[in-house]
Short mmCIF file of C-alpha atoms in Angstrom, two decimals:
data_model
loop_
_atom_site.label_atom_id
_atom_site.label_comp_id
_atom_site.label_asym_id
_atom_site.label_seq_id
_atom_site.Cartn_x
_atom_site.Cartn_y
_atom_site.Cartn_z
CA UNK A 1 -110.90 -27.68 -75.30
CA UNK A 2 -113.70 -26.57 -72.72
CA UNK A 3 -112.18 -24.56 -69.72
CA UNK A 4 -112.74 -25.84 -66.25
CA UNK A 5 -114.62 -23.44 -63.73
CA UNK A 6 -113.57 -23.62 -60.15
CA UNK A 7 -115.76 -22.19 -57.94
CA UNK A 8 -114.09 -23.34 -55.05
CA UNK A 9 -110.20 -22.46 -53.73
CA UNK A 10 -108.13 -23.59 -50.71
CA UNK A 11 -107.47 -20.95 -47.87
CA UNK A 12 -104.76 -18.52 -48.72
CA UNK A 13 -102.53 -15.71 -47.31
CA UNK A 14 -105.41 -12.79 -48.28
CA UNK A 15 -108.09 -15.16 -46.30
CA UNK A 16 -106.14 -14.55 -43.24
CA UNK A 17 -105.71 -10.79 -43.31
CA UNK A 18 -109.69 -11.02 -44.03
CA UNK A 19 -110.14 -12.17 -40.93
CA UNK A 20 -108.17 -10.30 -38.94
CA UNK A 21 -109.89 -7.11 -40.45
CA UNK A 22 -113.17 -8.73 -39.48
CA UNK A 23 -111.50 -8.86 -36.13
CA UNK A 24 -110.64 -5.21 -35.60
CA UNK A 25 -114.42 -4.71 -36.51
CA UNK A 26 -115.27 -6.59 -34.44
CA UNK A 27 -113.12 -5.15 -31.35
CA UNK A 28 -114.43 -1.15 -32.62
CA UNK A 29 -118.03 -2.15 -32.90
CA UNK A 30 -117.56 -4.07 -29.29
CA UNK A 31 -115.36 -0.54 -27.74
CA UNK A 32 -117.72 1.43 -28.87
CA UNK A 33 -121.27 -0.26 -27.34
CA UNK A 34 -119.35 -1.59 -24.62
CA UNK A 35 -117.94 2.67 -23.16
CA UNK A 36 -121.20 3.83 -24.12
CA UNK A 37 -123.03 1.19 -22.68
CA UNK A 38 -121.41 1.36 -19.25
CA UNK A 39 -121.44 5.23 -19.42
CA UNK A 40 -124.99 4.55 -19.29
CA UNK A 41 -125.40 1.94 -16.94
CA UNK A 42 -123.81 3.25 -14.63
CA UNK A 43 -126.57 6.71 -14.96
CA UNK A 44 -129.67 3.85 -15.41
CA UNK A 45 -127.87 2.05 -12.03
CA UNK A 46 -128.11 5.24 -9.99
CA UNK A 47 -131.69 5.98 -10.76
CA UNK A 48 -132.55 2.48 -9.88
CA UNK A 49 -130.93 2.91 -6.83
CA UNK A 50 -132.03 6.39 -5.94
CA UNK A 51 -135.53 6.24 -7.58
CA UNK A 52 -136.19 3.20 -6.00
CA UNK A 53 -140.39 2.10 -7.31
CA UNK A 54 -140.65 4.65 -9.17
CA UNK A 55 -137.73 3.98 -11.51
CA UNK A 56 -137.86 0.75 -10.74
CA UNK A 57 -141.50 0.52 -12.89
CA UNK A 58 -140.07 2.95 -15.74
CA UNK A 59 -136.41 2.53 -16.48
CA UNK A 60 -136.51 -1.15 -14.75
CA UNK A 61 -138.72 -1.95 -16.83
CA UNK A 62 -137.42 -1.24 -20.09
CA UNK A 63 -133.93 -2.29 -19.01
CA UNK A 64 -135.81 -5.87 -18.37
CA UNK A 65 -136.77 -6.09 -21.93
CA UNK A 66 -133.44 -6.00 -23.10
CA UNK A 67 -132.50 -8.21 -20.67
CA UNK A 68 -135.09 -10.67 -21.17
CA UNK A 69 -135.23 -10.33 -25.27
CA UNK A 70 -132.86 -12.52 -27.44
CA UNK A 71 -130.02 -9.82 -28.79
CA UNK A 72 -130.73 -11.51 -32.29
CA UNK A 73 -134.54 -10.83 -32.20
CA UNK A 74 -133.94 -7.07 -30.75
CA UNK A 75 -130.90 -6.42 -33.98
CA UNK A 76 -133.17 -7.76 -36.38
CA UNK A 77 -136.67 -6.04 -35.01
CA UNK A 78 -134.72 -2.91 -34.57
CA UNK A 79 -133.10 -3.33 -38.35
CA UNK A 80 -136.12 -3.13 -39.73
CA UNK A 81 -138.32 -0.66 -37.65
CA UNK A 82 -135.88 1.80 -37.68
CA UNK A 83 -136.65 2.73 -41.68
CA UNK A 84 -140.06 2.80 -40.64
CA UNK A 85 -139.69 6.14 -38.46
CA UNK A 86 -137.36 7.79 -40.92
CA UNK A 87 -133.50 6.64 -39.38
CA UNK A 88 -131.58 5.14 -42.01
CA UNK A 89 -128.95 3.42 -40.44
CA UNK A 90 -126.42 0.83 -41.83
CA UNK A 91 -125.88 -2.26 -40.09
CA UNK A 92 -122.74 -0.87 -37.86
CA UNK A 93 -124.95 1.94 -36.87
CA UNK A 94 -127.84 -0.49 -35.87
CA UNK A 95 -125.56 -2.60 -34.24
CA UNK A 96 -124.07 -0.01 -32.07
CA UNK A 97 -127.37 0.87 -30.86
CA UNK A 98 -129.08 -2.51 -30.07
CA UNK A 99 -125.59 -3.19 -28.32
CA UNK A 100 -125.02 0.10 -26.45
CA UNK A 101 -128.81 -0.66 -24.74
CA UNK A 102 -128.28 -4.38 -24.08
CA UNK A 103 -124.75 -3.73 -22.65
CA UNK A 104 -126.39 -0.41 -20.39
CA UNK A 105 -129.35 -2.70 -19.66
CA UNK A 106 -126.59 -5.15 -18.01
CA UNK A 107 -124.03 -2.40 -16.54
CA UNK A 108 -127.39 -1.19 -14.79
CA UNK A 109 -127.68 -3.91 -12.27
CA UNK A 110 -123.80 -3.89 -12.01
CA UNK A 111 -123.72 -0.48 -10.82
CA UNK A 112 -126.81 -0.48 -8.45
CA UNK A 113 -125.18 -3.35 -6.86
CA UNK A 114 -121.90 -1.51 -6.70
CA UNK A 115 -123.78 1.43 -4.86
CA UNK A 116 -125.52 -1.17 -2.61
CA UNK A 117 -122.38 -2.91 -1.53
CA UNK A 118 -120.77 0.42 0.21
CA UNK A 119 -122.17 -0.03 3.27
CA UNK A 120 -124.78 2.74 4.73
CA UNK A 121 -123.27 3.90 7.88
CA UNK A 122 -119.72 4.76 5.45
CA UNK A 123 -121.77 6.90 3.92
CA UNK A 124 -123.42 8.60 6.20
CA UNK A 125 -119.93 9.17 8.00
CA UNK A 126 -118.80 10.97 4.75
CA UNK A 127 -122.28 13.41 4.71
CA UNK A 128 -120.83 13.78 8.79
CA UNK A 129 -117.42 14.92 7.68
CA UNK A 130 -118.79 17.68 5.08
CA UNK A 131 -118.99 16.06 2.04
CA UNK A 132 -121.24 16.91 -0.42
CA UNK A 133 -123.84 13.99 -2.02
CA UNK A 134 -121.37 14.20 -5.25
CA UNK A 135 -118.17 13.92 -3.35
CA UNK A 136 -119.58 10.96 -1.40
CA UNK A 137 -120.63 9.63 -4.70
CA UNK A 138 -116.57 9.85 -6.12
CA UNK A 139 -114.22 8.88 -3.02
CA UNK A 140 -116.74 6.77 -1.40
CA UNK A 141 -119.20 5.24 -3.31
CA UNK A 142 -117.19 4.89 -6.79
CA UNK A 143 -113.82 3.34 -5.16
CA UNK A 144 -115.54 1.14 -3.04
CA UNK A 145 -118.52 0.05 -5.34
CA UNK A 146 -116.36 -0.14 -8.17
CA UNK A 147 -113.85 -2.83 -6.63
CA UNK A 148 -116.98 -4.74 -5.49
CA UNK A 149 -118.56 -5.12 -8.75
CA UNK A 150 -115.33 -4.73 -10.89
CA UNK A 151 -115.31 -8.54 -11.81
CA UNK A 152 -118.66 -8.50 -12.52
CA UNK A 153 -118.28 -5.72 -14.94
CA UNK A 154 -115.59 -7.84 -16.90
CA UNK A 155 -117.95 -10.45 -17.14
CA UNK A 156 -120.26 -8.43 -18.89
CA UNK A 157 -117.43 -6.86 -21.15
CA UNK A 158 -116.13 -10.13 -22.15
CA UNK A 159 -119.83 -11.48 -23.24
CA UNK A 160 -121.00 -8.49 -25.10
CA UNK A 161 -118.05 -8.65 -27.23
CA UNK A 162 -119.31 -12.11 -28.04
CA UNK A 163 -122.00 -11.41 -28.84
CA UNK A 164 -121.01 -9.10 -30.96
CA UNK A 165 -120.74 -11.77 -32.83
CA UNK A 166 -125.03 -11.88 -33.86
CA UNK A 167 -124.48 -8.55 -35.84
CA UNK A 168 -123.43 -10.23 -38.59
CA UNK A 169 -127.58 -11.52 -39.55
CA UNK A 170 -127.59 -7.77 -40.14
CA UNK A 171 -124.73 -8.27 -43.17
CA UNK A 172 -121.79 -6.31 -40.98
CA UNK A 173 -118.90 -8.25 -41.41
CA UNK A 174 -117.50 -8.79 -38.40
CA UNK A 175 -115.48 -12.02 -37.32
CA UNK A 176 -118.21 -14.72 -37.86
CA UNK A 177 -119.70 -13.00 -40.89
CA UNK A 178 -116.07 -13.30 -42.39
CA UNK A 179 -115.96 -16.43 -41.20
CA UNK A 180 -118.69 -17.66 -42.99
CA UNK A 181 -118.33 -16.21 -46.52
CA UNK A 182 -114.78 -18.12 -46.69
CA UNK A 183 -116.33 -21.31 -45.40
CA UNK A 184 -118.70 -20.98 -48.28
CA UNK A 185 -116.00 -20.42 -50.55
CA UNK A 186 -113.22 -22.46 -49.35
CA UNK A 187 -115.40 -25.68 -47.95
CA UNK A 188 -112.73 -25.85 -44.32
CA UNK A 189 -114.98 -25.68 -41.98
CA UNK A 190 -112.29 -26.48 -39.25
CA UNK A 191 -109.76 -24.66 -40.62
CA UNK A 192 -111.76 -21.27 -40.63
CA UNK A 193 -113.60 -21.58 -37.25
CA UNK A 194 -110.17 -22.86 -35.54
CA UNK A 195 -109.22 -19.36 -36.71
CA UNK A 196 -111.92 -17.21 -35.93
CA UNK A 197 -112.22 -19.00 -32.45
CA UNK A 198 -108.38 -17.72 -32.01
CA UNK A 199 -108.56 -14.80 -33.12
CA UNK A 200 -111.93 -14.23 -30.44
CA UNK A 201 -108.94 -16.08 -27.59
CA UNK A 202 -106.70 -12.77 -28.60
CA UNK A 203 -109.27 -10.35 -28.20
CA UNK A 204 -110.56 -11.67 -24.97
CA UNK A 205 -107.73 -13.18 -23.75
CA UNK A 206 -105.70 -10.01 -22.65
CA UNK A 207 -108.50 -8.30 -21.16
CA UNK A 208 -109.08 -11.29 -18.71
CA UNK A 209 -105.27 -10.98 -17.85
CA UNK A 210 -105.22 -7.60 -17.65
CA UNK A 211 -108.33 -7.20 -15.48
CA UNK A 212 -106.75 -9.91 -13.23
CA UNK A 213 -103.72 -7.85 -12.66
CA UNK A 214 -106.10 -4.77 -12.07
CA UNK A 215 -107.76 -6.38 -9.25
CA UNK A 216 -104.59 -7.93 -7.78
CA UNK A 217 -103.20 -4.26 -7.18
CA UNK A 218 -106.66 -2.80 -6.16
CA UNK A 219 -106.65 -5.01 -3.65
CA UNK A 220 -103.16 -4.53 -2.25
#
């Protein structure tokens, strides 16, 4: 009697707990670019600020490529150059790179215009009471920016982690990677992407809540 070879099988108990590790990958890979990238920003948003032409021509400019580039074309350019000048990076690695400089390239404009929003003569009436350019730059400009822009700055938290999501051309299995290789083996389309699309809802979900709250009792 000839034995019958399945290749395919219905979703199961293991499937699930696949994705939710892609998940947590896909919430460290998106922590990770996301502090550095804002760490960052907010130094690139300072110099645009303060450097006004001049680093408006040199870091501006860069910043505007990664902008203006398509994350997927700047992972998969970046992929394969990289080898090329002797880094041998994985595809975490890579994508912690490509998505630390798109998220700074993004926090940049965030923070210039949280520096723009405190208003000139507050600042000049902090230089009048003795503080120093750093101390205006902590209990003036940072509290004040900060709240201005704060909303913004979620915006650009919540997106990057989605688009976290284009790591996976690189092979990292992250949420939609995962997502994929049990579609191919399971053949539930709707079944799989109901769940990856809920399991992106509990990532995102809390921070929007959360920053809510946050800017509820900043402004009180």
């Amino acid at each position: 009697m000839q034995e019958t070879i399945t290749f395919f099988s219905g979703f199961s108990t293991p499937d699930l707990w696949f994705l939710a590790d892609a998940a947590l990958k896909t919430l460290w890979i998106s922590v990770l670019s996301i502090s550095i990238g804002t760490v960052l920003g907010g130094i690139f948003g300072w110099m645009l600020h303060e450097g006004k032409w001049m680093a408006a021509l040199t870091v501006g400019s860069i910043l505007d490529i990664f902008r203006s580039v398509p994350l997927i074309i700047q992972l998969v350019l970046f992929y394969n150059f990289a080898p090329m000048v002797g880094l041998s990076l994985d595809p975490f690695a890579s994508g912690v790179v490509i998505l630390t400089i798109y998220t700074a390239a993004l926090v940049s404009n965030v923070a210039r215009g949280g520096i723009e929003a405190v208003p000139v003569s507050m600042r000049k009436a902090s230089r009048s009471l003795g503080m120093s350019y750093w101390q205006d730059l902590r209990h003036i400009v940072l509290p004040i920016g900060g709240r201005a822009v704060f909303p913004a700055w979620i915006g650009v938290v919540l997106g990057v982690m989605k688009d976290s999501a284009l790591v996976s051309v690189l092979g990292y299995v992250e949420l939609l990677k995962a997502s994929q290789i049990l579609i191919t083996r399971t053949q539930e389309p709707f079944l799989i992407l109901a769940l990856a699309g809920a399991f992106y809802f509990a990532l995102s979900y809390p921070i929007s809540r959360y920053a809510a709250k946050f800017e509820q009792r900043w402004a009180q």
